[in-house]
Tab-separated table of C-alpha atoms in Angstrom:
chain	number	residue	atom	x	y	z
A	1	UNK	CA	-6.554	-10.170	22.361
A	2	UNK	CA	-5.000	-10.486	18.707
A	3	UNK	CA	-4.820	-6.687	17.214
A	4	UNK	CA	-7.568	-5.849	14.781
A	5	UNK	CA	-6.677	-5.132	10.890
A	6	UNK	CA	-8.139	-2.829	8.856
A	7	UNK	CA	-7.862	-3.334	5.181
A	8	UNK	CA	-7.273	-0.164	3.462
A	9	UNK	CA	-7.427	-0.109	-0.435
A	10	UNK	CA	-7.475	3.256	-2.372
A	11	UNK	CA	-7.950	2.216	-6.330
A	12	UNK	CA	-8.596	4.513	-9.734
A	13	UNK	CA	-10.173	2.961	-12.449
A	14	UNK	CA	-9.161	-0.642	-11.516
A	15	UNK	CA	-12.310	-2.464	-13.113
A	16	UNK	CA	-9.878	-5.050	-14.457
A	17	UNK	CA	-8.529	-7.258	-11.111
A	18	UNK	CA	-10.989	-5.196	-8.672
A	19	UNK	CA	-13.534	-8.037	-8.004
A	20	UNK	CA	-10.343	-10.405	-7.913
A	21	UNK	CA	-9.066	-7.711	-4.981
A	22	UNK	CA	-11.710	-7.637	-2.964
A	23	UNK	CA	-12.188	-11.303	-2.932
A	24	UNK	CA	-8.774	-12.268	-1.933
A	25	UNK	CA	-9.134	-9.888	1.176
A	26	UNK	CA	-12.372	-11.503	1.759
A	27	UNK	CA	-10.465	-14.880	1.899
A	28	UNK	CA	-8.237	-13.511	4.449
A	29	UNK	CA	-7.793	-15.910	7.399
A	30	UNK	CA	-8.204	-13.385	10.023
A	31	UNK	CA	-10.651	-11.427	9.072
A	32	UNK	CA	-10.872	-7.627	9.344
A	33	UNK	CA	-12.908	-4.451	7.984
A	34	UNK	CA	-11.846	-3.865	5.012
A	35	UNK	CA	-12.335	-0.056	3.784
A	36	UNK	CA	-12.331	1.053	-0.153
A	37	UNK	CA	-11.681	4.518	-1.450
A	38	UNK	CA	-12.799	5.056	-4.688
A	39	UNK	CA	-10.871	7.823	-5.925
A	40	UNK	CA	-12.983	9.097	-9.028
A	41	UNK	CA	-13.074	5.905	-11.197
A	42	UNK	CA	-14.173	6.376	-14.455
A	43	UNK	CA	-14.927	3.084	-15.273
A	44	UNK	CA	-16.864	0.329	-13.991
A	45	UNK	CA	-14.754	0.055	-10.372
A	46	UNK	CA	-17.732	1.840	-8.664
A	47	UNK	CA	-20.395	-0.389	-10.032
A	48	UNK	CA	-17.972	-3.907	-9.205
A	49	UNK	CA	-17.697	-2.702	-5.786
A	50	UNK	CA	-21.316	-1.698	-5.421
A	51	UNK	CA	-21.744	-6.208	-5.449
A	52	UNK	CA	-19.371	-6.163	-2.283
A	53	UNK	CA	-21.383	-3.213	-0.908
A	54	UNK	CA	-22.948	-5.774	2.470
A	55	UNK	CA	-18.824	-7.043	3.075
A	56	UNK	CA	-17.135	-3.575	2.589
A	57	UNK	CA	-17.050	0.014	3.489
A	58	UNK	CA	-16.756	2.383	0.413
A	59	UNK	CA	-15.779	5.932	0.427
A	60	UNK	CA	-16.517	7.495	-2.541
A	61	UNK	CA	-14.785	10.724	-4.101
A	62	UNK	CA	-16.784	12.643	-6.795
A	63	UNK	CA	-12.892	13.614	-8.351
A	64	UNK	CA	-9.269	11.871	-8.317
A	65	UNK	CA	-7.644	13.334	-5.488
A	66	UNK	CA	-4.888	10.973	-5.527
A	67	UNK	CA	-3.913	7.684	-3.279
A	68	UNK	CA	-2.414	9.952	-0.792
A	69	UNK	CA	-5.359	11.800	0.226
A	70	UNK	CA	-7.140	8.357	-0.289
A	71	UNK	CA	-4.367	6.555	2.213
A	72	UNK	CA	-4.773	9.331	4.958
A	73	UNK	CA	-8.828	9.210	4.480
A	74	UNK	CA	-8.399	5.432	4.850
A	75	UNK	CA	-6.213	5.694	8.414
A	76	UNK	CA	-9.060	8.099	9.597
A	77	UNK	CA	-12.402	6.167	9.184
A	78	UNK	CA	-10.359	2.771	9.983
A	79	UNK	CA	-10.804	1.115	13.323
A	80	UNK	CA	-8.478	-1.427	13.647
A	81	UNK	CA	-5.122	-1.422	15.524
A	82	UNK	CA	-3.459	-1.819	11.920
A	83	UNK	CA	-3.860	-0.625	9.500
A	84	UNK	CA	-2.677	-3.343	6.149
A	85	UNK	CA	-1.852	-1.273	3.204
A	86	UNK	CA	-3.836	-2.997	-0.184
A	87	UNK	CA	-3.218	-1.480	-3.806
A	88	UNK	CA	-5.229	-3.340	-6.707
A	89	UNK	CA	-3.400	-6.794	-6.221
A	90	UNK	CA	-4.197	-9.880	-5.605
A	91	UNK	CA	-3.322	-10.781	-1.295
A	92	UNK	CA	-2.179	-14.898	-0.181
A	93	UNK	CA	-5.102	-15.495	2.751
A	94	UNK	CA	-2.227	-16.067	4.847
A	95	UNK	CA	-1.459	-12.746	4.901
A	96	UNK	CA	-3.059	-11.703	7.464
A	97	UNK	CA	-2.073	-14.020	10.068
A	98	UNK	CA	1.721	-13.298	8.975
A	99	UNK	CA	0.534	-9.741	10.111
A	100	UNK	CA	-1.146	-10.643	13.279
A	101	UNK	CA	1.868	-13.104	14.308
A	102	UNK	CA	4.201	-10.441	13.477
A	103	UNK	CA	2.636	-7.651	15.892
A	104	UNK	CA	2.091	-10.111	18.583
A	105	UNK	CA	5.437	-11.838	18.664
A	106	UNK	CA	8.010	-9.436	17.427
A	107	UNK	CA	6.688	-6.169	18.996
A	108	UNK	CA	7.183	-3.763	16.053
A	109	UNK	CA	5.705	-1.914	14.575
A	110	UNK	CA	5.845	-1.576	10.699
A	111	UNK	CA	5.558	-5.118	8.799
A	112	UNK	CA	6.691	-6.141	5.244
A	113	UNK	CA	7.083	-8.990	3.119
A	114	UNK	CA	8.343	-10.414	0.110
A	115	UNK	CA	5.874	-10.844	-3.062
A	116	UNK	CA	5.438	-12.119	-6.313
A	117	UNK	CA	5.168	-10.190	-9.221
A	118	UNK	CA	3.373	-9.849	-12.683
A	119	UNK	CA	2.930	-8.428	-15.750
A	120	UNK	CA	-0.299	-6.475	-16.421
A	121	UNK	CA	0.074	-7.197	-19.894
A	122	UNK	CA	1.387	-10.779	-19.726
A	123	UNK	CA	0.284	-12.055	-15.925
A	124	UNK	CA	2.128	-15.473	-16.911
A	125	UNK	CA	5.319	-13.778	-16.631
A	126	UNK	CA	6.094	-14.340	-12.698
A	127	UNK	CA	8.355	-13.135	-10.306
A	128	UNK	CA	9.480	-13.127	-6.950
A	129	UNK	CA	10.835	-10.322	-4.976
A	130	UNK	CA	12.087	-10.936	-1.540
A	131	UNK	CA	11.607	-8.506	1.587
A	132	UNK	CA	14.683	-6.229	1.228
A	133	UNK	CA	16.363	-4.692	4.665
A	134	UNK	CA	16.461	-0.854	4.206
A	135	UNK	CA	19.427	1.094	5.526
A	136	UNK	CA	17.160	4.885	5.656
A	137	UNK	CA	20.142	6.353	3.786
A	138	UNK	CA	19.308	5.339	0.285
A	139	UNK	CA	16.203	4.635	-2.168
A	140	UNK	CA	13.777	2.554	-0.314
A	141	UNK	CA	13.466	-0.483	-1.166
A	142	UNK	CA	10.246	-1.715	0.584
A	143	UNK	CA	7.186	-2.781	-1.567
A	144	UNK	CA	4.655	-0.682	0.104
A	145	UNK	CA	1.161	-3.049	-0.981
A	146	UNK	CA	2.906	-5.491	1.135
A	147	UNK	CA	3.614	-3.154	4.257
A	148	UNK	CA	1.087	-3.040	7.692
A	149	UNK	CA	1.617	-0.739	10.807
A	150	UNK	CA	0.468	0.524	13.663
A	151	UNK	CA	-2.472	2.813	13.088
A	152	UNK	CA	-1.408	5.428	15.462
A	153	UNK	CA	1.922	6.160	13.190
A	154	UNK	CA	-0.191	6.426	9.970
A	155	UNK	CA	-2.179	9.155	11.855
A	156	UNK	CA	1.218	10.833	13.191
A	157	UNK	CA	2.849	9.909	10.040
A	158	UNK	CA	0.402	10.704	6.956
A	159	UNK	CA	0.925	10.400	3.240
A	160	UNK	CA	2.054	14.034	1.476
A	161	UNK	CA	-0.760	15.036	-1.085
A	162	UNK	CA	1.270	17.656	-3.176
A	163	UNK	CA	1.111	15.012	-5.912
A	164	UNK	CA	-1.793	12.607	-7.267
A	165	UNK	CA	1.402	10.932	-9.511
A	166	UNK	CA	2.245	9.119	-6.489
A	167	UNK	CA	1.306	8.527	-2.403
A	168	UNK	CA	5.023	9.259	-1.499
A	169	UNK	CA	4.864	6.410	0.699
A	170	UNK	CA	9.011	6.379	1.461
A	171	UNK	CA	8.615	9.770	3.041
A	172	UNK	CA	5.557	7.729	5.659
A	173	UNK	CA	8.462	5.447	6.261
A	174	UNK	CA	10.955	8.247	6.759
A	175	UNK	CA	8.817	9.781	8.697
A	176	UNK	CA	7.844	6.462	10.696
A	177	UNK	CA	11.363	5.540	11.354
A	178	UNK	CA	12.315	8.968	12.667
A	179	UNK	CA	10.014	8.563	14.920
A	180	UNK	CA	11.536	5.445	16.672
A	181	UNK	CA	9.266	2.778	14.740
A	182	UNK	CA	10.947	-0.605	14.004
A	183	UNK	CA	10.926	-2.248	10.998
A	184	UNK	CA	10.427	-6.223	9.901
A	185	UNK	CA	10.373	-8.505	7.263
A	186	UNK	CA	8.659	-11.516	6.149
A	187	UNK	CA	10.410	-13.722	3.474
A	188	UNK	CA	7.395	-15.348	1.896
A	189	UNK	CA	5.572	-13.978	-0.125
A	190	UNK	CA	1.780	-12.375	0.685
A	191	UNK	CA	0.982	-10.921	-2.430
A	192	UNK	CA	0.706	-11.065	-6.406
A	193	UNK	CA	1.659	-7.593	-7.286
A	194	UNK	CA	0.542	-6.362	-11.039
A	195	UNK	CA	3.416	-4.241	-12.398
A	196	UNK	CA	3.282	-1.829	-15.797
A	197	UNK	CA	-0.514	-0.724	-15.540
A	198	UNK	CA	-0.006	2.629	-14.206
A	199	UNK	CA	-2.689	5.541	-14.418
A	200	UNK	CA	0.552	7.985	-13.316
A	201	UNK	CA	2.765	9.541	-14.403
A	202	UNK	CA	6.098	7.804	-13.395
A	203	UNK	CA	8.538	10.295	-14.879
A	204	UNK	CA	7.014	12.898	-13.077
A	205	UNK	CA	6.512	11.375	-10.025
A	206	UNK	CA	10.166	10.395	-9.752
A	207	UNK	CA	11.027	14.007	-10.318
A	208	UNK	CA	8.909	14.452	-7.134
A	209	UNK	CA	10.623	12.065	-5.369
A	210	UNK	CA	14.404	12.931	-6.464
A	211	UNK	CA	13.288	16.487	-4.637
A	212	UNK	CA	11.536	15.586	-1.371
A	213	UNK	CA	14.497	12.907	-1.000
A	214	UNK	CA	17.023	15.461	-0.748
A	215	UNK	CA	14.979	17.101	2.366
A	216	UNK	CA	16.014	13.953	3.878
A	217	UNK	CA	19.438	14.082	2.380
A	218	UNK	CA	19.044	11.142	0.231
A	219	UNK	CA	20.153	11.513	-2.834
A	220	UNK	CA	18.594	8.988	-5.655
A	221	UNK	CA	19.086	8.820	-9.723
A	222	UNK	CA	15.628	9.082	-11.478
A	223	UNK	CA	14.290	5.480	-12.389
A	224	UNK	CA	13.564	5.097	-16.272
């Protein structure tokens, strides 16, 4: 039997490509639950995904808790054997099988690929970024709304939640790789990846990082 996927989106006020999320995992060519925390929206995400309410599984927060407590919610109520990390992007249908393909024929257990880029402001403005090899000694360079694993190392592995400015999702790979996990990358790209609309913020939550880097002694310069 292929492994199962579970879908696992956390968004915050992300009325503007939403619908156009939920409909490209719908279009996935192996299909799989897909599971939506709604993480105090504001706007009008609740009432888009109310239309998808028969082809999803919404879990609602009455107050922004931050992705990390939505990512580690997510790994809990999923069922599938992995779980596919979604931000508010726009996912290739193929994405899926390069996922299922991956855990059947390499034997891994974390999965990542290359993507294409966009501007939030300008989507015209394209591009690509491949699926870089990361050493563990340095600033990761993994796209993490491209990444899939194993859903028993998200639940030995889960997201820090000192911060709602970011899920700290290096630390999960840290944390997944010191546990023996191997790592993979796919060259094409999956995803269309919207970069500069950010409800965080960054300055902040690279401060955060800079810290809990050096518990892994990692040292990284702040990213402007």
């Amino acid at each position: 039997m292929p492994p199962t996927i579970s879908f696992c989106l956390p968004v915050f006020n992300g009325q503007a490509v939403i619908a156009q999320t939920i409909n490209s995992l719908l279009k996935q060519k192996e299909k799989g639950e897909i599971l939506v925390f709604n993480d105090g929206s504001t706007d009008n995400t609740r009432r888009i995904l109310e239309f998808f309410k028969d082809d999803i599984t919404i879990i609602d927060s009455k107050e922004r808790v931050g992705h990390a407590k939505g990512r580690n919610t997510l790994a809990q109520a999923a069922k599938g054997d992995i779980i596919a990390i979604c931000d508010a992007d726009i996912y290739e249908a193929e994405r899926s099988t390069a996922i299922v393909e991956f855990f059947e024929q390499e034997k891994k257990d974390v999965f990542h690929s290359a993507l294409n880029c966009c501007k939030a402001e300008d989507p015209s403005v394209v591009w690509q970024q491949e699926a870089y090899n990361w050493d563990f000694k340095s600033k990761c360079p993994i796209s993490y709304p491209t990444v899939a694993y194993r859903r028993e190392l998200a639940l030995s592995c889960p997201h820090r939640e000192e911060t709602m400015e970011t899920c700290l999702y290096e630390f999960v790979l840290l944390d997944m790789h010191k546990e023996g996990a191997e790592f993979g990358g796919c060259q094409n790209p999956l995803m269309l990846k919207y970069e500069g609309d950010s409800h965080r913020n960054k300055k902040d939550a690279w401060k955060i990082k800079q810290r809990i880097y050096k518990e892994y002694g990692i040292e990284i310069e702040i990213s402007q």
